[in-house]
mmCIF file of C-alpha atoms and ligand atoms in Angstrom:
data_model
loop_
_atom_site.group_PDB
_atom_site.id
_atom_site.type_symbol
_atom_site.label_atom_id
_atom_site.label_comp_id
_atom_site.label_asym_id
_atom_site.label_seq_id
_atom_site.Cartn_x
_atom_site.Cartn_y
_atom_site.Cartn_z
ATOM 1 C CA UNK A 1 0.000 0.000 0.000
ATOM 2 C CA UNK A 2 0.992 3.646 0.194
ATOM 3 C CA UNK A 3 -0.353 6.951 -1.085
ATOM 4 C CA UNK A 4 0.931 6.471 -4.637
ATOM 5 C CA UNK A 5 -0.658 3.030 -5.026
ATOM 6 C CA UNK A 6 -4.043 4.345 -4.018
ATOM 7 C CA UNK A 7 -4.034 7.664 -5.866
ATOM 8 C CA UNK A 8 -1.573 7.057 -8.757
ATOM 9 C CA UNK A 9 0.433 10.180 -8.012
ATOM 10 C CA UNK A 10 2.710 11.431 -5.264
ATOM 11 C CA UNK A 11 1.496 13.181 -2.120
ATOM 12 C CA UNK A 12 2.494 16.810 -1.841
ATOM 13 C CA UNK A 13 2.235 17.033 1.953
ATOM 14 C CA UNK A 14 3.279 14.557 4.640
ATOM 15 C CA UNK A 15 2.878 15.318 8.353
ATOM 16 C CA UNK A 16 2.956 13.151 11.471
ATOM 17 C CA UNK A 17 1.999 13.379 15.117
ATOM 18 C CA UNK A 18 2.941 11.021 17.918
ATOM 19 C CA UNK A 19 0.883 9.191 20.500
ATOM 20 C CA UNK A 20 1.524 9.829 24.183
ATOM 21 C CA UNK A 21 1.638 8.006 27.457
ATOM 22 C CA UNK A 22 0.499 9.908 30.503
ATOM 23 C CA UNK A 23 2.990 9.365 33.329
ATOM 24 C CA UNK A 24 0.799 10.933 35.999
ATOM 25 C CA UNK A 25 -2.266 13.206 36.248
ATOM 26 C CA UNK A 26 -5.443 11.438 35.179
ATOM 27 C CA UNK A 27 -8.762 13.270 34.618
ATOM 28 C CA UNK A 28 -7.073 16.407 35.859
ATOM 29 C CA UNK A 29 -6.960 18.134 32.464
ATOM 30 C CA UNK A 30 -10.637 19.041 31.956
ATOM 31 C CA UNK A 31 -10.794 20.022 35.617
ATOM 32 C CA UNK A 32 -8.114 22.704 35.204
ATOM 33 C CA UNK A 33 -5.283 20.803 36.869
ATOM 34 C CA UNK A 34 -1.878 19.355 36.018
ATOM 35 C CA UNK A 35 -0.734 16.468 33.830
ATOM 36 C CA UNK A 36 2.643 15.027 32.868
ATOM 37 C CA UNK A 37 2.622 12.888 29.729
ATOM 38 C CA UNK A 38 5.483 12.071 27.358
ATOM 39 C CA UNK A 39 5.509 11.242 23.662
ATOM 40 C CA UNK A 40 5.765 7.677 22.390
ATOM 41 C CA UNK A 41 7.484 6.499 19.224
ATOM 42 C CA UNK A 42 4.116 5.383 17.776
ATOM 43 C CA UNK A 43 2.809 7.925 15.290
ATOM 44 C CA UNK A 44 0.059 8.797 12.869
ATOM 45 C CA UNK A 45 0.953 10.097 9.414
ATOM 46 C CA UNK A 46 -1.236 12.045 7.018
ATOM 47 C CA UNK A 47 -0.329 12.435 3.368
ATOM 48 C CA UNK A 48 -2.375 14.540 1.023
ATOM 49 C CA UNK A 49 -2.737 15.985 -2.440
ATOM 50 C CA UNK A 50 -5.361 18.171 -4.088
ATOM 51 C CA UNK A 51 -8.425 16.411 -5.487
ATOM 52 C CA UNK A 52 -9.478 17.950 -8.796
ATOM 53 C CA UNK A 53 -12.938 16.345 -8.841
ATOM 54 C CA UNK A 54 -14.286 18.312 -5.897
ATOM 55 C CA UNK A 55 -14.388 15.277 -3.649
ATOM 56 C CA UNK A 56 -12.688 14.379 -0.408
ATOM 57 C CA UNK A 57 -11.204 10.902 -0.698
ATOM 58 C CA UNK A 58 -9.726 9.370 2.441
ATOM 59 C CA UNK A 59 -7.933 6.041 2.626
ATOM 60 C CA UNK A 60 -7.082 4.375 5.934
ATOM 61 C CA UNK A 61 -4.270 1.831 5.807
ATOM 62 C CA UNK A 62 -5.407 0.285 9.113
ATOM 63 C CA UNK A 63 -9.019 -0.248 8.009
ATOM 64 C CA UNK A 64 -7.918 -0.878 4.403
ATOM 65 C CA UNK A 65 -10.869 1.211 3.371
ATOM 66 C CA UNK A 66 -11.561 4.256 1.209
ATOM 67 C CA UNK A 67 -14.264 6.797 1.979
ATOM 68 C CA UNK A 68 -15.497 9.488 -0.400
ATOM 69 C CA UNK A 69 -17.520 12.493 0.688
ATOM 70 C CA UNK A 70 -18.187 16.071 -0.259
ATOM 71 C CA UNK A 71 -19.904 17.420 2.788
ATOM 72 C CA UNK A 72 -18.870 17.598 6.445
ATOM 73 C CA UNK A 73 -21.881 15.829 7.912
ATOM 74 C CA UNK A 74 -20.901 13.383 10.636
ATOM 75 C CA UNK A 75 -21.921 9.770 10.040
ATOM 76 C CA UNK A 76 -24.443 8.190 12.360
ATOM 77 C CA UNK A 77 -22.251 5.139 12.844
ATOM 78 C CA UNK A 78 -19.196 6.872 14.400
ATOM 79 C CA UNK A 79 -17.076 6.061 11.373
ATOM 80 C CA UNK A 80 -13.261 6.455 11.487
ATOM 81 C CA UNK A 81 -13.487 8.997 8.662
ATOM 82 C CA UNK A 82 -15.547 11.307 10.914
ATOM 83 C CA UNK A 83 -12.269 12.451 12.512
ATOM 84 C CA UNK A 84 -10.984 13.676 9.131
ATOM 85 C CA UNK A 85 -14.349 15.220 8.269
ATOM 86 C CA UNK A 86 -14.350 16.920 11.658
ATOM 87 C CA UNK A 87 -10.850 18.346 11.096
ATOM 88 C CA UNK A 88 -11.807 19.666 7.651
ATOM 89 C CA UNK A 89 -15.012 21.157 9.050
ATOM 90 C CA UNK A 90 -13.246 22.880 11.940
ATOM 91 C CA UNK A 91 -10.407 24.098 9.693
ATOM 92 C CA UNK A 92 -12.611 25.684 7.023
ATOM 93 C CA UNK A 93 -14.931 27.071 9.676
ATOM 94 C CA UNK A 94 -12.034 28.697 11.540
ATOM 95 C CA UNK A 95 -10.322 30.044 8.414
ATOM 96 C CA UNK A 96 -13.342 31.276 6.464
ATOM 97 C CA UNK A 97 -11.183 33.358 4.131
ATOM 98 C CA UNK A 98 -9.540 30.238 2.751
ATOM 99 C CA UNK A 99 -11.270 28.979 -0.383
ATOM 100 C CA UNK A 100 -12.564 25.432 0.043
ATOM 101 C CA UNK A 101 -10.360 22.833 -1.628
ATOM 102 C CA UNK A 102 -10.788 19.086 -1.867
ATOM 103 C CA UNK A 103 -8.146 16.498 -1.041
ATOM 104 C CA UNK A 104 -6.934 12.955 -1.469
ATOM 105 C CA UNK A 105 -5.831 11.855 1.993
ATOM 106 C CA UNK A 106 -3.894 8.772 3.093
ATOM 107 C CA UNK A 107 -3.724 7.775 6.782
ATOM 108 C CA UNK A 108 -1.079 5.401 8.108
ATOM 109 C CA UNK A 109 -0.433 4.766 11.769
ATOM 110 C CA UNK A 110 1.658 2.614 14.078
ATOM 111 C CA UNK A 111 -0.483 3.547 17.117
ATOM 112 C CA UNK A 112 -2.441 0.713 18.741
ATOM 113 C CA UNK A 113 -6.073 1.872 18.834
ATOM 114 C CA UNK A 114 -8.332 2.201 21.869
ATOM 115 C CA UNK A 115 -5.528 1.661 24.393
ATOM 116 C CA UNK A 116 -5.479 5.008 26.170
ATOM 117 C CA UNK A 117 -2.508 6.446 24.290
ATOM 118 C CA UNK A 118 -4.422 9.050 22.277
ATOM 119 C CA UNK A 119 -4.546 7.632 18.758
ATOM 120 C CA UNK A 120 -7.426 9.974 17.905
ATOM 121 C CA UNK A 121 -5.592 13.120 19.019
ATOM 122 C CA UNK A 122 -2.537 12.138 16.979
ATOM 123 C CA UNK A 123 -4.839 11.652 13.993
ATOM 124 C CA UNK A 124 -6.392 15.109 14.410
ATOM 125 C CA UNK A 125 -3.098 16.870 15.178
ATOM 126 C CA UNK A 126 -1.401 15.353 12.116
ATOM 127 C CA UNK A 127 -4.378 16.321 9.930
ATOM 128 C CA UNK A 128 -4.212 19.945 11.111
ATOM 129 C CA UNK A 129 -0.436 19.963 10.594
ATOM 130 C CA UNK A 130 -1.006 18.754 7.026
ATOM 131 C CA UNK A 131 -3.688 21.401 6.324
ATOM 132 C CA UNK A 132 -1.458 24.022 7.920
ATOM 133 C CA UNK A 133 1.443 23.067 5.624
ATOM 134 C CA UNK A 134 -0.756 22.906 2.531
ATOM 135 C CA UNK A 135 -2.343 26.331 3.041
ATOM 136 C CA UNK A 136 0.692 27.839 4.778
ATOM 137 C CA UNK A 137 -1.636 29.161 7.475
ATOM 138 C CA UNK A 138 1.142 29.477 10.120
ATOM 139 C CA UNK A 139 -1.066 28.083 12.880
ATOM 140 C CA UNK A 140 1.049 27.731 16.000
ATOM 141 C CA UNK A 141 1.372 24.399 17.816
ATOM 142 C CA UNK A 142 -0.830 25.443 20.719
ATOM 143 C CA UNK A 143 -3.601 26.498 18.395
ATOM 144 C CA UNK A 144 -3.320 23.233 16.470
ATOM 145 C CA UNK A 145 -3.976 21.468 19.804
ATOM 146 C CA UNK A 146 -6.984 23.718 20.479
ATOM 147 C CA UNK A 147 -8.442 22.994 17.030
ATOM 148 C CA UNK A 148 -7.859 19.250 17.456
ATOM 149 C CA UNK A 149 -9.696 19.365 20.766
ATOM 150 C CA UNK A 150 -12.565 21.194 19.122
ATOM 151 C CA UNK A 151 -12.954 18.291 16.689
ATOM 152 C CA UNK A 152 -13.151 15.681 19.448
ATOM 153 C CA UNK A 153 -15.310 17.797 21.716
ATOM 154 C CA UNK A 154 -17.699 19.659 19.413
ATOM 155 C CA UNK A 155 -17.779 17.445 16.338
ATOM 156 C CA UNK A 156 -17.245 13.877 17.584
ATOM 157 C CA UNK A 157 -18.852 14.580 20.968
ATOM 158 C CA UNK A 158 -16.298 13.147 23.407
ATOM 159 C CA UNK A 159 -15.899 14.981 26.707
ATOM 160 C CA UNK A 160 -12.102 14.989 26.880
ATOM 161 C CA UNK A 161 -9.543 17.509 28.051
ATOM 162 C CA UNK A 162 -6.631 19.108 26.179
ATOM 163 C CA UNK A 163 -3.705 17.000 27.420
ATOM 164 C CA UNK A 164 -3.463 14.622 24.451
ATOM 165 C CA UNK A 165 -3.659 17.279 21.778
ATOM 166 C CA UNK A 166 -1.165 19.563 23.539
ATOM 167 C CA UNK A 167 1.506 16.914 24.003
ATOM 168 C CA UNK A 168 0.948 15.436 20.558
ATOM 169 C CA UNK A 169 1.359 18.866 18.968
ATOM 170 C CA UNK A 170 4.131 20.347 21.146
ATOM 171 C CA UNK A 171 5.821 17.462 23.002
ATOM 172 C CA UNK A 172 9.347 16.201 22.312
ATOM 173 C CA UNK A 173 10.150 12.508 22.329
ATOM 174 C CA UNK A 174 12.325 11.693 25.347
ATOM 175 C CA UNK A 175 11.116 14.595 27.513
ATOM 176 C CA UNK A 176 8.317 14.829 30.058
ATOM 177 C CA UNK A 177 5.654 17.405 29.170
ATOM 178 C CA UNK A 178 4.405 19.098 32.338
ATOM 179 C CA UNK A 179 1.225 21.019 31.569
ATOM 180 C CA UNK A 180 -0.933 23.373 33.595
ATOM 181 C CA UNK A 181 -4.249 22.786 31.868
ATOM 182 C CA UNK A 182 -5.791 25.990 33.173
ATOM 183 C CA UNK A 183 -3.492 28.374 31.358
ATOM 184 C CA UNK A 184 -1.830 25.915 28.938
ATOM 185 C CA UNK A 185 1.646 26.815 30.220
ATOM 186 C CA UNK A 186 4.015 23.898 29.831
ATOM 187 C CA UNK A 187 7.551 22.799 30.643
ATOM 188 C CA UNK A 188 9.594 20.175 28.850
ATOM 189 C CA UNK A 189 11.704 18.262 31.377
ATOM 190 C CA UNK A 190 14.546 15.861 30.555
ATOM 191 C CA UNK A 191 14.477 12.381 32.040
ATOM 192 C CA UNK A 192 17.505 11.372 34.097
ATOM 193 C CA UNK A 193 19.564 8.836 32.150
ATOM 194 C CA UNK A 194 18.818 5.962 34.528
ATOM 195 C CA UNK A 195 15.012 6.230 34.211
ATOM 196 C CA UNK A 196 13.151 3.962 31.832
ATOM 197 C CA UNK A 197 9.418 3.723 31.185
ATOM 198 C CA UNK A 198 7.733 0.675 29.685
ATOM 199 C CA UNK A 199 4.177 -0.059 28.609
ATOM 200 C CA UNK A 200 2.349 -3.318 29.187
ATOM 201 C CA UNK A 201 -0.888 -3.773 27.269
ATOM 202 C CA UNK A 202 -3.908 -5.041 29.201
ATOM 203 C CA UNK A 203 -5.542 -5.627 25.818
ATOM 204 C CA UNK A 204 -8.900 -4.488 27.085
ATOM 205 C CA UNK A 205 -10.246 -2.465 24.180
ATOM 206 C CA UNK A 206 -11.329 0.870 25.453
ATOM 207 C CA UNK A 207 -13.835 3.086 23.792
ATOM 208 C CA UNK A 208 -14.139 6.515 25.358
ATOM 209 C CA UNK A 209 -17.648 6.963 24.074
ATOM 210 C CA UNK A 210 -19.089 3.737 25.399
ATOM 211 C CA UNK A 211 -17.057 3.655 28.601
ATOM 212 C CA UNK A 212 -17.842 5.503 31.774
ATOM 213 C CA UNK A 213 -15.578 8.411 30.817
ATOM 214 C CA UNK A 214 -18.477 10.786 30.249
ATOM 215 C CA UNK A 215 -20.047 9.700 33.522
ATOM 216 C CA UNK A 216 -16.856 10.555 35.421
ATOM 217 C CA UNK A 217 -16.692 13.870 33.585
ATOM 218 C CA UNK A 218 -20.224 14.737 34.768
ATOM 219 C CA UNK A 219 -19.498 13.647 38.349
ATOM 220 C CA UNK A 220 -16.505 15.976 38.494
ATOM 221 C CA UNK A 221 -18.574 18.842 37.124
ATOM 222 C CA UNK A 222 -21.089 18.227 39.950
ATOM 223 C CA UNK A 223 -18.217 18.346 42.457
ATOM 224 C CA UNK A 224 -17.058 21.688 41.032
ATOM 225 C CA UNK A 225 -20.579 23.080 41.348
ATOM 226 C CA UNK A 226 -21.065 21.907 44.917
ATOM 227 C CA UNK A 227 -17.623 23.095 45.973
ATOM 228 C CA UNK A 228 -18.446 26.382 44.273
ATOM 229 C CA UNK A 229 -15.296 26.517 42.147
ATOM 230 C CA UNK A 230 -14.895 26.893 38.392
ATOM 231 C CA UNK A 231 -12.369 24.065 38.322
ATOM 232 C CA UNK A 232 -11.382 21.375 40.804
ATOM 233 C CA UNK A 233 -7.814 22.261 39.898
ATOM 234 C CA UNK A 234 -8.191 25.376 42.072
ATOM 235 C CA UNK A 235 -8.784 23.244 45.179
ATOM 236 C CA UNK A 236 -5.564 22.549 47.070
ATOM 237 C CA UNK A 237 -5.378 19.317 49.061
ATOM 238 C CA UNK A 238 -5.510 21.084 52.458
ATOM 239 C CA UNK A 239 -8.547 23.138 51.379
ATOM 240 C CA UNK A 240 -10.600 20.196 50.091
ATOM 241 C CA UNK A 241 -13.851 19.998 52.047
ATOM 242 C CA UNK A 242 -15.705 16.769 51.136
ATOM 243 C CA UNK A 243 -18.625 17.709 53.437
ATOM 244 C CA UNK A 244 -19.776 20.201 50.833
ATOM 245 C CA UNK A 245 -20.420 17.385 48.342
ATOM 246 C CA UNK A 246 -23.713 15.552 48.786
ATOM 247 C CA UNK A 247 -23.040 12.279 46.958
ATOM 248 C CA UNK A 248 -20.367 9.929 48.434
ATOM 249 C CA UNK A 249 -19.406 8.650 44.966
ATOM 250 C CA UNK A 250 -18.785 12.215 43.822
ATOM 251 C CA UNK A 251 -16.628 12.763 46.931
ATOM 252 C CA UNK A 252 -14.411 9.857 45.850
ATOM 253 C CA UNK A 253 -14.117 11.108 42.267
ATOM 254 C CA UNK A 254 -13.213 14.608 43.451
ATOM 255 C CA UNK A 255 -10.742 13.259 46.018
ATOM 256 C CA UNK A 256 -8.935 11.416 43.239
ATOM 257 C CA UNK A 257 -8.549 14.630 41.247
ATOM 258 C CA UNK A 258 -7.489 16.817 44.191
ATOM 259 C CA UNK A 259 -4.903 14.303 45.423
ATOM 260 C CA UNK A 260 -3.756 13.598 41.853
ATOM 261 C CA UNK A 261 -2.994 17.268 41.198
ATOM 262 C CA UNK A 262 -0.877 17.274 44.330
ATOM 263 C CA UNK A 263 0.946 14.169 43.090
ATOM 264 C CA UNK A 264 1.681 15.685 39.664
ATOM 265 C CA UNK A 265 3.321 18.713 41.276
ATOM 266 C CA UNK A 266 5.434 16.455 43.493
ATOM 267 C CA UNK A 267 6.235 14.208 40.518
ATOM 268 C CA UNK A 268 7.689 17.136 38.596
ATOM 269 C CA UNK A 269 9.801 18.055 41.599
ATOM 270 C CA UNK A 270 11.097 14.468 41.968
ATOM 271 C CA UNK A 271 11.823 14.282 38.266
ATOM 272 C CA UNK A 272 13.880 17.460 38.430
ATOM 273 C CA UNK A 273 15.763 16.152 41.481
ATOM 274 C CA UNK A 274 16.280 12.665 39.992
ATOM 275 C CA UNK A 275 14.376 11.017 42.860
ATOM 276 C CA UNK A 276 13.305 7.886 41.035
ATOM 277 C CA UNK A 277 12.075 5.931 44.078
ATOM 278 C CA UNK A 278 9.822 8.766 45.213
ATOM 279 C CA UNK A 279 8.497 9.253 41.681
ATOM 280 C CA UNK A 280 7.722 5.522 41.464
ATOM 281 C CA UNK A 281 5.830 5.652 44.768
ATOM 282 C CA UNK A 282 3.699 8.488 43.442
ATOM 283 C CA UNK A 283 2.815 6.387 40.403
ATOM 284 C CA UNK A 284 1.635 3.591 42.687
ATOM 285 C CA UNK A 285 -0.401 6.017 44.801
ATOM 286 C CA UNK A 286 -1.843 7.478 41.626
ATOM 287 C CA UNK A 287 -2.886 4.034 40.422
ATOM 288 C CA UNK A 288 -4.477 3.162 43.755
ATOM 289 C CA UNK A 289 -6.444 6.390 43.730
ATOM 290 C CA UNK A 290 -7.456 5.831 40.083
ATOM 291 C CA UNK A 291 -8.544 2.300 40.928
ATOM 292 C CA UNK A 292 -10.305 2.769 44.271
ATOM 293 C CA UNK A 293 -11.564 6.378 44.324
ATOM 294 C CA UNK A 294 -12.061 6.901 40.621
ATOM 295 C CA UNK A 295 -12.974 3.247 39.920
ATOM 296 C CA UNK A 296 -11.504 3.502 36.432
ATOM 297 C CA UNK A 297 -9.307 0.395 36.526
ATOM 298 C CA UNK A 298 -10.085 -3.247 35.761
ATOM 299 C CA UNK A 299 -8.925 -6.451 37.457
ATOM 300 C CA UNK A 300 -6.606 -7.275 34.505
ATOM 301 C CA UNK A 301 -4.989 -3.870 34.763
ATOM 302 C CA UNK A 302 -4.598 -4.076 38.558
ATOM 303 C CA UNK A 303 -2.921 -7.453 38.079
ATOM 304 C CA UNK A 304 -0.401 -6.065 35.558
ATOM 305 C CA UNK A 305 0.441 -3.188 37.893
ATOM 306 C CA UNK A 306 0.970 -5.614 40.787
ATOM 307 C CA UNK A 307 3.093 -8.015 38.693
ATOM 308 C CA UNK A 308 5.207 -5.217 37.260
ATOM 309 C CA UNK A 309 6.106 -4.034 40.745
ATOM 310 C CA UNK A 310 6.830 -7.601 41.895
ATOM 311 C CA UNK A 311 9.168 -7.920 38.899
ATOM 312 C CA UNK A 312 11.118 -4.867 40.069
ATOM 313 C CA UNK A 313 9.413 -1.765 38.661
ATOM 314 C CA UNK A 314 9.625 1.199 41.038
ATOM 315 C CA UNK A 315 6.185 2.390 40.003
ATOM 316 C CA UNK A 316 3.356 1.341 37.713
ATOM 317 C CA UNK A 317 -0.093 2.598 36.875
ATOM 318 C CA UNK A 318 -2.938 2.573 34.412
ATOM 319 C CA UNK A 319 -2.495 5.375 31.894
ATOM 320 C CA UNK A 320 -5.098 7.332 29.922
ATOM 321 C CA UNK A 321 -8.853 7.653 30.145
ATOM 322 C CA UNK A 322 -9.337 4.452 32.119
ATOM 323 C CA UNK A 323 -11.244 1.163 31.847
ATOM 324 C CA UNK A 324 -8.427 -0.851 30.288
ATOM 325 C CA UNK A 325 -5.664 -0.103 27.837
ATOM 326 C CA UNK A 326 -1.981 0.396 28.591
ATOM 327 C CA UNK A 327 -0.194 0.423 31.911
ATOM 328 C CA UNK A 328 3.053 2.338 32.335
ATOM 329 C CA UNK A 329 5.917 1.186 34.563
ATOM 330 C CA UNK A 330 9.018 2.995 35.772
ATOM 331 C CA UNK A 331 12.169 0.890 35.925
ATOM 332 C CA UNK A 332 15.757 1.748 36.724
ATOM 333 C CA UNK A 333 17.665 1.355 33.472
ATOM 334 C CA UNK A 334 20.304 -0.867 35.064
ATOM 335 C CA UNK A 335 17.532 -3.145 36.342
ATOM 336 C CA UNK A 336 15.642 -3.180 33.063
ATOM 337 C CA UNK A 337 16.846 -6.577 31.725
ATOM 338 C CA UNK A 338 16.028 -8.174 35.028
ATOM 339 C CA UNK A 339 12.498 -6.638 35.033
ATOM 340 C CA UNK A 340 11.947 -7.549 31.391
ATOM 341 C CA UNK A 341 13.005 -11.177 31.820
ATOM 342 C CA UNK A 342 10.638 -11.533 34.748
ATOM 343 C CA UNK A 343 7.617 -9.742 33.290
ATOM 344 C CA UNK A 344 7.766 -11.628 30.007
ATOM 345 C CA UNK A 345 7.090 -14.822 31.944
ATOM 346 C CA UNK A 346 3.635 -13.366 32.692
ATOM 347 C CA UNK A 347 2.893 -11.380 29.538
ATOM 348 C CA UNK A 348 3.957 -12.042 25.927
ATOM 349 C CA UNK A 349 6.700 -9.832 24.530
ATOM 350 C CA UNK A 350 4.265 -8.352 21.943
ATOM 351 C CA UNK A 351 2.403 -6.751 24.827
ATOM 352 C CA UNK A 352 5.470 -5.019 26.264
ATOM 353 C CA UNK A 353 6.747 -1.779 24.717
ATOM 354 C CA UNK A 354 9.728 0.354 25.644
ATOM 355 C CA UNK A 355 8.970 4.078 25.730
HETATM 356 C C1 LIG B 401 -8.387 10.803 27.777
HETATM 357 C C2 LIG B 401 -8.703 12.242 27.409
HETATM 358 C C3 LIG B 401 -7.743 13.201 28.115
HETATM 359 C C4 LIG B 401 -7.710 12.944 29.605
HETATM 360 C C5 LIG B 401 -7.486 11.468 29.902
HETATM 361 C C6 LIG B 401 -7.596 11.148 31.368
HETATM 362 O O1 LIG B 401 -7.160 10.438 27.276
HETATM 363 O O2 LIG B 401 -8.603 12.426 26.019
HETATM 364 O O3 LIG B 401 -8.113 14.512 27.820
HETATM 365 O O4 LIG B 401 -8.871 13.421 30.219
HETATM 366 O O5 LIG B 401 -8.414 10.659 29.184
HETATM 367 O O6 LIG B 401 -6.570 11.708 32.067
#
């Protein structure tokens, strides 16, 4: 396959965006808090050329399928091509002065889907990068992230935050991306040379739309209302008053977010000071909070986290939106072979990925 085989000519634009793994800070982005993801090697690539027949033609290598459309109406079946339609819609809506053009688009990706590592954000970010290059619109990286979020939020209808789009658009492979989601200020922090992160796949397919993600989102919005704050991110740990929240489940959800924000701040500090053991402990605390207070884990995931630590990881946790997908472990580089040889006795090598 490849662009040329499908369209019989060469692409004129080629842009990519990487997937991410969130190291710590879950469900803190849309509540105005802190997150700390890092980019993965997995990426999504968009190639495009102009279509002279006034049609949008999109080919997905993964689905081995071609879709043709000439409007931006979302399908009723949540089709993969809706993401491209959504990007085109948002782009032409935002830049009304640009004359509408039609494209041949080719999507290729090495990102495992529905595993909590933001395949959809990488798809949208790479599409905006491609449109930006084609039209020479000079959209900055932060704005590309904002547009990509608009697609997922307003067009697709998923209640997510801005973490995935920001790191996919701005992040640098090999550096942690600390983000304050309230003002979108970020810092890129180097990892000490002895730190190594690895993913283990729980293989539970996760679909944000059908999972309880939206339910958690609503619960946190109730907490914000009852605590009388715009964002939970404003609530410091020592100022958190659970008595103001009427529903005990909502108390647990909010407690996860308030404690998690505190952990992300500490995690950044430990990263800067090369305190790997303390950072690992925070990951474990984060997982426990995500599993018991936020109830976003599964028994398979909890088992991987437990096994990874038994095999010598200093920290491990479920990453991403929750309800299955990838776990991330922190291992000392000089203990990596030892950890790897042990963990692969429990999980096949195809499920283990080095970050
Ligand atoms: C998904 C969303 C993000 C974030 C995480 C949970 O990945 O896209 O915005 O909310 O879940 O931390």
